Coordinates of N, CA and C in Angstrom, one line a residue:
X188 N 8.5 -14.7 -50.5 CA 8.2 -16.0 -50.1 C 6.7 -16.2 -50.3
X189 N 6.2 -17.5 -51.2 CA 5.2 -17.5 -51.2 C 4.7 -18.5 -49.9
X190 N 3.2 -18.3 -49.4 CA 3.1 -18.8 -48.4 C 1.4 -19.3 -48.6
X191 N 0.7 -20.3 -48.1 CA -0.8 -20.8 -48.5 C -1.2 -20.4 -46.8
X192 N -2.8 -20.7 -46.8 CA -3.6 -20.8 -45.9 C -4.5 -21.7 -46.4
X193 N -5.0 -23.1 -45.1 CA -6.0 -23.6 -45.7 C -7.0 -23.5 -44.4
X194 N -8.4 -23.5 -44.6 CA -8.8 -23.9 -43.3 C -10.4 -24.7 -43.7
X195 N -10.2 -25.7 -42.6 CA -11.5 -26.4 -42.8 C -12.9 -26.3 -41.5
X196 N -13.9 -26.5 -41.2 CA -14.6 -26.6 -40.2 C -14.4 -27.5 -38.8
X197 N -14.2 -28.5 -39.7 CA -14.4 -29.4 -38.4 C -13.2 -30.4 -38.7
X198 N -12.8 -31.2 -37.7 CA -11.8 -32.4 -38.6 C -12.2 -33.3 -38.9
X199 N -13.3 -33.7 -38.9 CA -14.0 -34.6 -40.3 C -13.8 -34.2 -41.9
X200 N -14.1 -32.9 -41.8 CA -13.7 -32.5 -43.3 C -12.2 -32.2 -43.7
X201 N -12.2 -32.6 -45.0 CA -11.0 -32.7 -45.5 C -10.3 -31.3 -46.3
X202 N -9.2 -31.0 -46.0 CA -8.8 -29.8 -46.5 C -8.2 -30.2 -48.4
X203 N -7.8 -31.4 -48.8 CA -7.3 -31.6 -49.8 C -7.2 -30.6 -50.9
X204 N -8.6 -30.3 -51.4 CA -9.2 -29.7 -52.6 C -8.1 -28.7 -52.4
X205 N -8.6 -27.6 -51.1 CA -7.9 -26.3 -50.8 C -6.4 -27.0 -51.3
X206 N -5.4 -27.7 -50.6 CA -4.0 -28.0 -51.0 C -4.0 -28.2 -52.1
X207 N -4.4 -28.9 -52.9 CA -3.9 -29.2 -54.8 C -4.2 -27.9 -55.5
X208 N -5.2 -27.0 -54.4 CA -5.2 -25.6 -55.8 C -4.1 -25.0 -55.1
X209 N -3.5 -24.1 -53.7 CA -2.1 -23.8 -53.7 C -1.4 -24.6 -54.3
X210 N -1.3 -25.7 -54.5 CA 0.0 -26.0 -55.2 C 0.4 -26.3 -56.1
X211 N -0.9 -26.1 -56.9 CA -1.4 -25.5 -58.5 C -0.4 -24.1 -58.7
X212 N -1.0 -23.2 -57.8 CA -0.4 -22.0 -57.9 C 0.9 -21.9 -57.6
X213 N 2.1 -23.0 -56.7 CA 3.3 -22.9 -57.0 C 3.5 -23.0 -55.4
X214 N 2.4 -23.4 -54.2 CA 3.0 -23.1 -53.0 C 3.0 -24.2 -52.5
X215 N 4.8 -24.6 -51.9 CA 5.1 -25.8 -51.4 C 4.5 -26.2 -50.3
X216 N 4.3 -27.4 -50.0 CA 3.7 -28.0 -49.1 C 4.1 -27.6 -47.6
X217 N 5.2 -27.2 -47.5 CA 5.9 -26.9 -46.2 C 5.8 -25.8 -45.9
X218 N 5.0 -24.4 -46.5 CA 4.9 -23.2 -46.5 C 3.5 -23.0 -46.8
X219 N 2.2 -24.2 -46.4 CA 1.1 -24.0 -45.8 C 0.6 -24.3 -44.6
X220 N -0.4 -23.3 -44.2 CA -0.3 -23.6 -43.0 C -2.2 -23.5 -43.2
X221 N -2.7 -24.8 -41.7 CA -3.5 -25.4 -42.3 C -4.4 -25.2 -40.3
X222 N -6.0 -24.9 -40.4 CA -6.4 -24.8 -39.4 C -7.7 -24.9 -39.6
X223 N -8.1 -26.5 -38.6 CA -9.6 -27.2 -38.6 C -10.0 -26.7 -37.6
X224 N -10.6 -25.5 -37.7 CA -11.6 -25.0 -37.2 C -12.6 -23.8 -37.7
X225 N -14.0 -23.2 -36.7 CA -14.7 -22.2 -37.4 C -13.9 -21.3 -37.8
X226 N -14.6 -20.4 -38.8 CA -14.0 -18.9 -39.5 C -14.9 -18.3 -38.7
X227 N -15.3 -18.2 -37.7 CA -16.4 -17.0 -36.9 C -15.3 -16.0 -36.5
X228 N -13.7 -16.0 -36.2 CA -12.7 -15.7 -35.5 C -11.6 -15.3 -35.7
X229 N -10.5 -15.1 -35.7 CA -9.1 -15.0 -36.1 C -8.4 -15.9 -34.9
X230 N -9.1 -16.4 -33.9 CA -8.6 -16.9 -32.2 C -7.9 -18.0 -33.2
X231 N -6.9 -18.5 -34.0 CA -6.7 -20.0 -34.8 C -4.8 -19.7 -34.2
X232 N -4.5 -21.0 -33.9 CA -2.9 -21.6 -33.8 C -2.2 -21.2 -34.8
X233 N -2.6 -21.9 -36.2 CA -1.6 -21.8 -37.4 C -2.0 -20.9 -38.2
X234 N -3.1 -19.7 -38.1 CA -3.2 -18.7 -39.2 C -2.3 -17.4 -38.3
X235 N -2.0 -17.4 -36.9 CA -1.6 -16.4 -36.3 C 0.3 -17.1 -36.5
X236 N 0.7 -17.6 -36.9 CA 1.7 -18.7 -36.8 C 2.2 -17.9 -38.4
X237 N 1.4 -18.0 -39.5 CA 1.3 -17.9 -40.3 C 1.7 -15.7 -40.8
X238 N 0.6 -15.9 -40.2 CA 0.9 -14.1 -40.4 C 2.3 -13.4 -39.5
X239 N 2.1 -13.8 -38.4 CA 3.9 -13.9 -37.6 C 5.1 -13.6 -38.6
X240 N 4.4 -15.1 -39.5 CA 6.4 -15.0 -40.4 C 5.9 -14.0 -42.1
X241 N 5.3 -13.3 -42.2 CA 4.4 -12.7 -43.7 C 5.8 -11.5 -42.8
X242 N 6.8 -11.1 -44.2 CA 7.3 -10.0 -44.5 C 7.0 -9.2 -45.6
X243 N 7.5 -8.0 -45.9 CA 7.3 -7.3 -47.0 C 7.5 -8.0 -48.6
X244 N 6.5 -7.6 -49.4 CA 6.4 -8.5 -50.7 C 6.5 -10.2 -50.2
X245 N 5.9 -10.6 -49.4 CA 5.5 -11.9 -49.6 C 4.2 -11.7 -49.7
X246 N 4.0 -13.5 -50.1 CA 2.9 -13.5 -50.9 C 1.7 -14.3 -49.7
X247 N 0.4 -14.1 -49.6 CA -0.3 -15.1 -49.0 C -1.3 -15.6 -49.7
X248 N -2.0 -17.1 -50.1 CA -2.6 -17.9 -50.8 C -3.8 -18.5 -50.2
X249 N -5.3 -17.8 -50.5 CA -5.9 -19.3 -49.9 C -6.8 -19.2 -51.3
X250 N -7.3 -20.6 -51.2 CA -9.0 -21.1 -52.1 C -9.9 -19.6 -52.1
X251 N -10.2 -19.2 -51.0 CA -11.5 -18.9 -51.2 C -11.7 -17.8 -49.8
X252 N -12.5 -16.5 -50.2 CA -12.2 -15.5 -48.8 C -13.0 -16.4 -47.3
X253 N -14.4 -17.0 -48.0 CA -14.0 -17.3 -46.8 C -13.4 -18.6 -45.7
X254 N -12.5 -18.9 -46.7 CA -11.6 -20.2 -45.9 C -10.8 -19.2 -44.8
X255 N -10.4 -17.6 -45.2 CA -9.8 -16.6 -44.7 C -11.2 -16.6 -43.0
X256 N -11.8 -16.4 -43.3 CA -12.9 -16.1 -42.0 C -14.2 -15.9 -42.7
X257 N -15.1 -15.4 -41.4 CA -16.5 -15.6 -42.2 C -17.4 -14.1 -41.2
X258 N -16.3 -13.9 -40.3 CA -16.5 -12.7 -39.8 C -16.3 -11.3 -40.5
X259 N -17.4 -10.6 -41.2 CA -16.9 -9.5 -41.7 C -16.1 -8.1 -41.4
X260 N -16.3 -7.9 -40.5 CA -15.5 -7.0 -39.8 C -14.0 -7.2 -39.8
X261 N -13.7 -8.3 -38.8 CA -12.4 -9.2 -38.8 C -11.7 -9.5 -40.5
X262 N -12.6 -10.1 -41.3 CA -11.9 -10.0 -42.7 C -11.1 -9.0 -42.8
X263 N -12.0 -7.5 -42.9 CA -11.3 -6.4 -43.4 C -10.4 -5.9 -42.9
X264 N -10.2 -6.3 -41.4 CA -9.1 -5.6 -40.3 C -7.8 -6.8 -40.7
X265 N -8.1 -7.8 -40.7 CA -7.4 -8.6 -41.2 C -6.0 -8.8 -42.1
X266 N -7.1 -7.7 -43.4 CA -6.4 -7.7 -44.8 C -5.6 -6.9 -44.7
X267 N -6.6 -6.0 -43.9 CA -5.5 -4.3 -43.8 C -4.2 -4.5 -43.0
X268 N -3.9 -5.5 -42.1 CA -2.4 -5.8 -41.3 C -1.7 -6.7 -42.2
X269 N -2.6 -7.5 -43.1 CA -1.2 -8.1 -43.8 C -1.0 -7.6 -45.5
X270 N -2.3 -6.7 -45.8 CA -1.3 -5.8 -47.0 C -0.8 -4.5 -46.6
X271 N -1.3 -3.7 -45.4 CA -0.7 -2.6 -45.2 C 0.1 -2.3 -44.4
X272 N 0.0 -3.1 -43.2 CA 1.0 -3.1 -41.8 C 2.2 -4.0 -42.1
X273 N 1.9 -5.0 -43.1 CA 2.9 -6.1 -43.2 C 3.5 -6.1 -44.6
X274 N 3.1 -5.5 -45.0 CA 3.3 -4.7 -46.8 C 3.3 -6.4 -47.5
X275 N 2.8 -7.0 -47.3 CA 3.0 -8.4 -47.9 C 1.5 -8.6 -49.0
X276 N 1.6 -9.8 -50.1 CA 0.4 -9.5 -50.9 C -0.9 -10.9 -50.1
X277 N -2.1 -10.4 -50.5 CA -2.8 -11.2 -50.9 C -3.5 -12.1 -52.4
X278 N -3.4 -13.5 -52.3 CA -4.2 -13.3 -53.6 C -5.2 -14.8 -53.3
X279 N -6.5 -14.5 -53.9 CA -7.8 -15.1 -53.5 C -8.1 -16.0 -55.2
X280 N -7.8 -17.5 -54.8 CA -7.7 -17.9 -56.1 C -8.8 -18.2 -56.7
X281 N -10.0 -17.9 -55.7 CA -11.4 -17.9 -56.7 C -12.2 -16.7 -57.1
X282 N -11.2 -15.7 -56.8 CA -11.6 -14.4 -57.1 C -10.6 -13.3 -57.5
X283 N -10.2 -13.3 -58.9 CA -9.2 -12.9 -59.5 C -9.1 -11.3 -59.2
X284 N -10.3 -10.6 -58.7 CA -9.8 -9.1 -59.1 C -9.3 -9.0 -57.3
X285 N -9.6 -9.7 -56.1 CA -8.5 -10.2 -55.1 C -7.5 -10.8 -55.0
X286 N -6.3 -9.4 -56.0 CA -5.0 -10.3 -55.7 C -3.9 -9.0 -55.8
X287 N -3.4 -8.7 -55.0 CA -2.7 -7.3 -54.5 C -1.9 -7.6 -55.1
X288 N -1.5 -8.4 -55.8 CA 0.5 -8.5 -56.7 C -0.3 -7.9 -58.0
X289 N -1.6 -7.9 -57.8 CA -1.6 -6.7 -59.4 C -2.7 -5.4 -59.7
X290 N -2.4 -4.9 -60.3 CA -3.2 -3.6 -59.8 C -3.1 -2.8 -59.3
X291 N -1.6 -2.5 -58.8 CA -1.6 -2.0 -57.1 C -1.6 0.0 -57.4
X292 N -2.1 0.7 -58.8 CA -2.0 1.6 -58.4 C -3.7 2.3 -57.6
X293 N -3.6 3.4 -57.7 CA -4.9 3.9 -56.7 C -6.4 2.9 -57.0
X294 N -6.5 3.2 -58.7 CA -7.9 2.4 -59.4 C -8.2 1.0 -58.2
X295 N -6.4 0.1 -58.9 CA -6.9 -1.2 -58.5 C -6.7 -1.3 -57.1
X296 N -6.6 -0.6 -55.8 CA -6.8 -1.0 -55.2 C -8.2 -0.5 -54.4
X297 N -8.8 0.7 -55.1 CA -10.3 1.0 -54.8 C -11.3 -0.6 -55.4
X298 N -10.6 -0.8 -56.0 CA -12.0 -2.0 -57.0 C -11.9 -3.3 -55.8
X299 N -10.3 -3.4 -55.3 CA -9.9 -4.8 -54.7 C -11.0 -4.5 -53.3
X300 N -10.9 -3.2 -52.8 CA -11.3 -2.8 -51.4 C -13.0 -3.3 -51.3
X301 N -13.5 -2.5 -52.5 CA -15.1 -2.4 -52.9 C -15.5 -4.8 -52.9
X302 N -14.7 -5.1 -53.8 CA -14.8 -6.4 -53.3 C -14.8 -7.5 -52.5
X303 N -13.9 -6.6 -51.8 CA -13.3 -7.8 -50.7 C -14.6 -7.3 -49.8
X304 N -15.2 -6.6 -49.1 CA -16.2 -5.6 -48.7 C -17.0 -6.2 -48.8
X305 N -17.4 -6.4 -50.0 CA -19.2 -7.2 -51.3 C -18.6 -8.7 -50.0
X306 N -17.6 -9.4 -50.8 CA -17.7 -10.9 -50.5 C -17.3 -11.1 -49.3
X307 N -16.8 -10.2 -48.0 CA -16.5 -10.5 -46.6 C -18.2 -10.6 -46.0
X308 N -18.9 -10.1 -46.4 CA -20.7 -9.4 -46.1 C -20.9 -10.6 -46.2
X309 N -20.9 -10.7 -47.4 CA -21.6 -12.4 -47.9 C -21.3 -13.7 -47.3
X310 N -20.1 -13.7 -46.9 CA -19.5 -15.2 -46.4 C -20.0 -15.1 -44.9
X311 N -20.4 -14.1 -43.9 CA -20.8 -13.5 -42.9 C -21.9 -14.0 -43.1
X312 N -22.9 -13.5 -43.5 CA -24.2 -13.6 -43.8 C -24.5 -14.8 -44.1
X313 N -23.7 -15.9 -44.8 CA -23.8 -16.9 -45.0 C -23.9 -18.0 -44.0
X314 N -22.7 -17.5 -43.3 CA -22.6 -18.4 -41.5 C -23.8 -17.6 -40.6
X315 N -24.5 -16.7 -41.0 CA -25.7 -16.2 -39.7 C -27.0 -16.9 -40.5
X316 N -27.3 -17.3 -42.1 CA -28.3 -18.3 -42.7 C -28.1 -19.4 -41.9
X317 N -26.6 -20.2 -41.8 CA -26.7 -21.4 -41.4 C -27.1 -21.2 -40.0
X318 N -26.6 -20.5 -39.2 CA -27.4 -20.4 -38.0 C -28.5 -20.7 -37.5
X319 N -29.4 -19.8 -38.2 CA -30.7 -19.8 -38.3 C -30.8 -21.1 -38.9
X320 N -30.8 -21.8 -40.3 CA -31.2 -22.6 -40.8 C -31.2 -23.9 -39.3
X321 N -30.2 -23.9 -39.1 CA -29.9 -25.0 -37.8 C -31.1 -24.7 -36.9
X322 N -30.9 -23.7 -36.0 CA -32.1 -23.5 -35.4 C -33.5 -24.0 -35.6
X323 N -33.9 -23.3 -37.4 CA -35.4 -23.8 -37.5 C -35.6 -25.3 -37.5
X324 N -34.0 -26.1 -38.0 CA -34.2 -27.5 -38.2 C -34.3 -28.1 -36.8
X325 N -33.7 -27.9 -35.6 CA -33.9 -27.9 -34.2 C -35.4 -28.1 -33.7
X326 N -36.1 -26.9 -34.0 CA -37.3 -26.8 -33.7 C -38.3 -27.4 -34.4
X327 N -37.9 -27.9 -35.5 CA -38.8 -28.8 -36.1 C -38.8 -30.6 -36.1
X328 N -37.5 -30.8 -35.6 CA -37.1 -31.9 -34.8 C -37.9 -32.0 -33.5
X329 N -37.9 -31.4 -32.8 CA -38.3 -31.0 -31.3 C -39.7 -31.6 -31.6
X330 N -40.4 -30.3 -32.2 CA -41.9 -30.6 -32.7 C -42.3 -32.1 -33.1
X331 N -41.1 -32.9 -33.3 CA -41.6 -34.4 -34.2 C -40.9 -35.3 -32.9
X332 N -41.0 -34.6 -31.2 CA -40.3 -35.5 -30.8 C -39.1 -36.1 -30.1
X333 N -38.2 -35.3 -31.3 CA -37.0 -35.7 -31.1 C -36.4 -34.6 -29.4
X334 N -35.6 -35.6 -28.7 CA -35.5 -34.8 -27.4 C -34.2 -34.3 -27.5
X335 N -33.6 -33.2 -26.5 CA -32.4 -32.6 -26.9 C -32.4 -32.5 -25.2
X336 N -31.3 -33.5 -24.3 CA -31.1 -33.3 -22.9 C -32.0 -34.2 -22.4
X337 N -31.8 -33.7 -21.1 CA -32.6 -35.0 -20.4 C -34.1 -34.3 -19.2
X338 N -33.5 -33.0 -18.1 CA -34.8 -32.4 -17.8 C -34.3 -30.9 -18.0
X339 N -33.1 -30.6 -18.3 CA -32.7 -29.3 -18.5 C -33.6 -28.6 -20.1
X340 N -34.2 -27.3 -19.9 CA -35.1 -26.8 -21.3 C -34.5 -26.1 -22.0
X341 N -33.2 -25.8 -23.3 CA -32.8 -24.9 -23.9 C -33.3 -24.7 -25.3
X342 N -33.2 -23.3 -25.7 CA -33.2 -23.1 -27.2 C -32.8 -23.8 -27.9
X343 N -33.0 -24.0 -29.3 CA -32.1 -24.2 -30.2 C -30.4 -23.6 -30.4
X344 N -30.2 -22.0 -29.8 CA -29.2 -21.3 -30.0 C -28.0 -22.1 -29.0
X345 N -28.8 -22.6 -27.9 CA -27.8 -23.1 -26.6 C -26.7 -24.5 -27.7
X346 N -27.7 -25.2 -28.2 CA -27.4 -26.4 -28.6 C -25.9 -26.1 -29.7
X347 N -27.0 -25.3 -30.3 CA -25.8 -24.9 -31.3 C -24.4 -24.4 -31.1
X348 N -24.6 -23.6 -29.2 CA -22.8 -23.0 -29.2 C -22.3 -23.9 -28.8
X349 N -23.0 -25.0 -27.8 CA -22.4 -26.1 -27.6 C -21.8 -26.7 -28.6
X350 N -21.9 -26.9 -29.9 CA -21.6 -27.9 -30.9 C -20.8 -27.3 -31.3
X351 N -20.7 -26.1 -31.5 CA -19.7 -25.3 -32.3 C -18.1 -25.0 -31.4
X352 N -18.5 -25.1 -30.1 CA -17.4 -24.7 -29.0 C -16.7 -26.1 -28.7
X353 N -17.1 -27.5 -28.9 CA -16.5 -28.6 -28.6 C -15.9 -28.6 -30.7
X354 N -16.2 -28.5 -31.9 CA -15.7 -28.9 -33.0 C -14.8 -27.3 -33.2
X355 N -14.7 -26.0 -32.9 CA -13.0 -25.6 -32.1 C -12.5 -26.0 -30.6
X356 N -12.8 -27.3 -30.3 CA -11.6 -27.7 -29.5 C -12.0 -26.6 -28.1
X357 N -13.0 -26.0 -27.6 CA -12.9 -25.1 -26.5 C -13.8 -25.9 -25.7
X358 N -14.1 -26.7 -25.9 CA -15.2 -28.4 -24.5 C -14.8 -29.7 -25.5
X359 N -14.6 -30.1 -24.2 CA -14.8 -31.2 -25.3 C -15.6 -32.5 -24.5
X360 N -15.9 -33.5 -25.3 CA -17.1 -34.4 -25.3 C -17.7 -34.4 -24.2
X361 N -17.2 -34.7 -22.6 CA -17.3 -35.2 -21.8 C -18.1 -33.8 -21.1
X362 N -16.8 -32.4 -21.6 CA -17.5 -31.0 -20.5 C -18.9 -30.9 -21.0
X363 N -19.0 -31.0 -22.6 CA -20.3 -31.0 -23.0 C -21.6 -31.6 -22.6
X364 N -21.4 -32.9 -22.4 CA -22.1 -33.7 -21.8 C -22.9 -33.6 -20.5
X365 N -21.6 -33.0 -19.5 CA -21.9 -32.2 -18.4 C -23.1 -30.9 -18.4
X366 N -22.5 -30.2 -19.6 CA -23.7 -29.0 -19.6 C -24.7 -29.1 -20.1
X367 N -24.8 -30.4 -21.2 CA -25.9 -30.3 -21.4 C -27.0 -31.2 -20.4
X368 N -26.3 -32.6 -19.9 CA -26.8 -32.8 -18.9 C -27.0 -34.2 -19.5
X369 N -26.7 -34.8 -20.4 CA -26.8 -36.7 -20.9 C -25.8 -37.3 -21.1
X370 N -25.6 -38.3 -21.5 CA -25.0 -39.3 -21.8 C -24.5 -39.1 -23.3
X371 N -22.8 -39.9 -23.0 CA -22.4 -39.6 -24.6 C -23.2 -40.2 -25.5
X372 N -23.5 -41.3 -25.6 CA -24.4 -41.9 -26.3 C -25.8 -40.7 -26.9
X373 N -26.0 -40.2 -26.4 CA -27.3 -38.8 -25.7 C -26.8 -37.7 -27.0
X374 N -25.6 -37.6 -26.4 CA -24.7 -36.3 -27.2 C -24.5 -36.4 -28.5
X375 N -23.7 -37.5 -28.5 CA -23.6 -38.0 -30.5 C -25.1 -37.9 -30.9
X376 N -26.4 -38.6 -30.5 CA -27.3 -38.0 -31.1 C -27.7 -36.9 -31.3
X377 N -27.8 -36.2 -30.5 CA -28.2 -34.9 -31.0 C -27.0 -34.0 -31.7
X378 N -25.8 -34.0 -31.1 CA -25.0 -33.4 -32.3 C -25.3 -33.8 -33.8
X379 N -25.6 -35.6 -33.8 CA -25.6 -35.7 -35.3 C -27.1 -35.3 -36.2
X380 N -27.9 -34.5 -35.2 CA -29.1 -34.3 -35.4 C -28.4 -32.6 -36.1
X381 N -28.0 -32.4 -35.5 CA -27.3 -31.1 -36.1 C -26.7 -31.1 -37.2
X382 N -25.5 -32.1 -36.8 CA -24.9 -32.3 -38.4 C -25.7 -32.3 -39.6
X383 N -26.8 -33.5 -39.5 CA -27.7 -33.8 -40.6 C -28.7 -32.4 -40.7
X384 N -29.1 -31.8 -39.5 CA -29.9 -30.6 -40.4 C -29.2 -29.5 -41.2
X385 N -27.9 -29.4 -40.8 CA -27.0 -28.3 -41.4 C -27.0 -29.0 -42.8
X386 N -26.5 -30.2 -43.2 CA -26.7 -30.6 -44.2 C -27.9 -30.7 -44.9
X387 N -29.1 -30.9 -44.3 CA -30.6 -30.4 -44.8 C -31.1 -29.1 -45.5
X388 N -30.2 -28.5 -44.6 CA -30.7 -27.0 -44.6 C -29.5 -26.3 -45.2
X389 N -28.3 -26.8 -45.7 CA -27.4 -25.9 -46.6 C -27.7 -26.0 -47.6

């Protein structure tokens, strides 16, 4: 059975792109399974939904490793239950030497391991830049002004799990508002102060 994975950040962004390339590759629309939220995690509804029904020699499909997650550790533990525990394949459509339906004797699967390794690091590293990037753009807002709350004093880091913990669905608008201590009107700004420096700063 072939099977897709798509996953997006937030649900503002659109998963599309990711769908037309599964189904480029041949995987029906009813046999992906699709989850708007962070890769910091494996905690997702439809990727645990997903691995559930993965039997032997089936196949799993995403875009890009890290649509898979962005946690490196997790990546690898990951791979290893659904090509070794679940004997089922992977294959990574923007990275051809990541694809377990070929290769599979000792060679190719030292080269698949050595890779997946390289690019799980990287997509990791990538989400701890944006971190940081967010942060310095925080503090340089601050510096020009811009206020974040109302008398309560937090880091940049605070702001950030806030934002990240209400776009997966674990607060939402109102609990937020509570902790951080403003008004929604208050909130939408500075979240979109974030939005716009992540986009500054990616």
């Amino acid at each position: 059975m072939l099977y897709g994975y798509v996953r997006v950040s937030s649900k503002e962004q659109n998963e599309d792109r990711q769908i037309v390339a599964l189904n480029t590759y041949g995987v029906k629309d009813k046999n992906i399974f699709a989850d708007k939220q962070s890769g910091k995690d494996f905690d997702r509804a439809n990727y645990k939904k997903l691995v559930s029904k993965l039997r032997k020699n089936d196949i799993m499909v995403i875009k890009s490793i890290d649509r898979l997650g962005r946690n490196y550790s997790e990546i690898i533990e990951q791979w290893r239950i659904i090509t070794y525990k679940k004997n089922a394949d992977i294959v990574v459509l923007d990275m051809p030497l990541l694809d377990t339906t070929k290769n599979k004797d000792l060679f190719g699967t030292f080269i698949s391991d050595i890779v997946l390794q390289i690019l799980s690091f990287v997509a990791e590293n990538e989400r701890e830049n944006i971190r940081q990037r967010q942060a310095e753009g925080i503090a340089v807002a601050k510096s020009k002004g811009v206020k974040f709350g109302r008398s309560k004093v937090y880091n940049a880091e605070y702001y950030i799990d806030i934002y990240e913990k209400v776009k997966d669905n674990k607060l939402s608008f109102s609990e937020a508002t509570k902790i951080i201590g403003c008004s929604i009107s208050s909130y939408y700004r500075i979240m979109a102060e974030i939005e716009k420096m992540h986009t500054n700063f990616s």
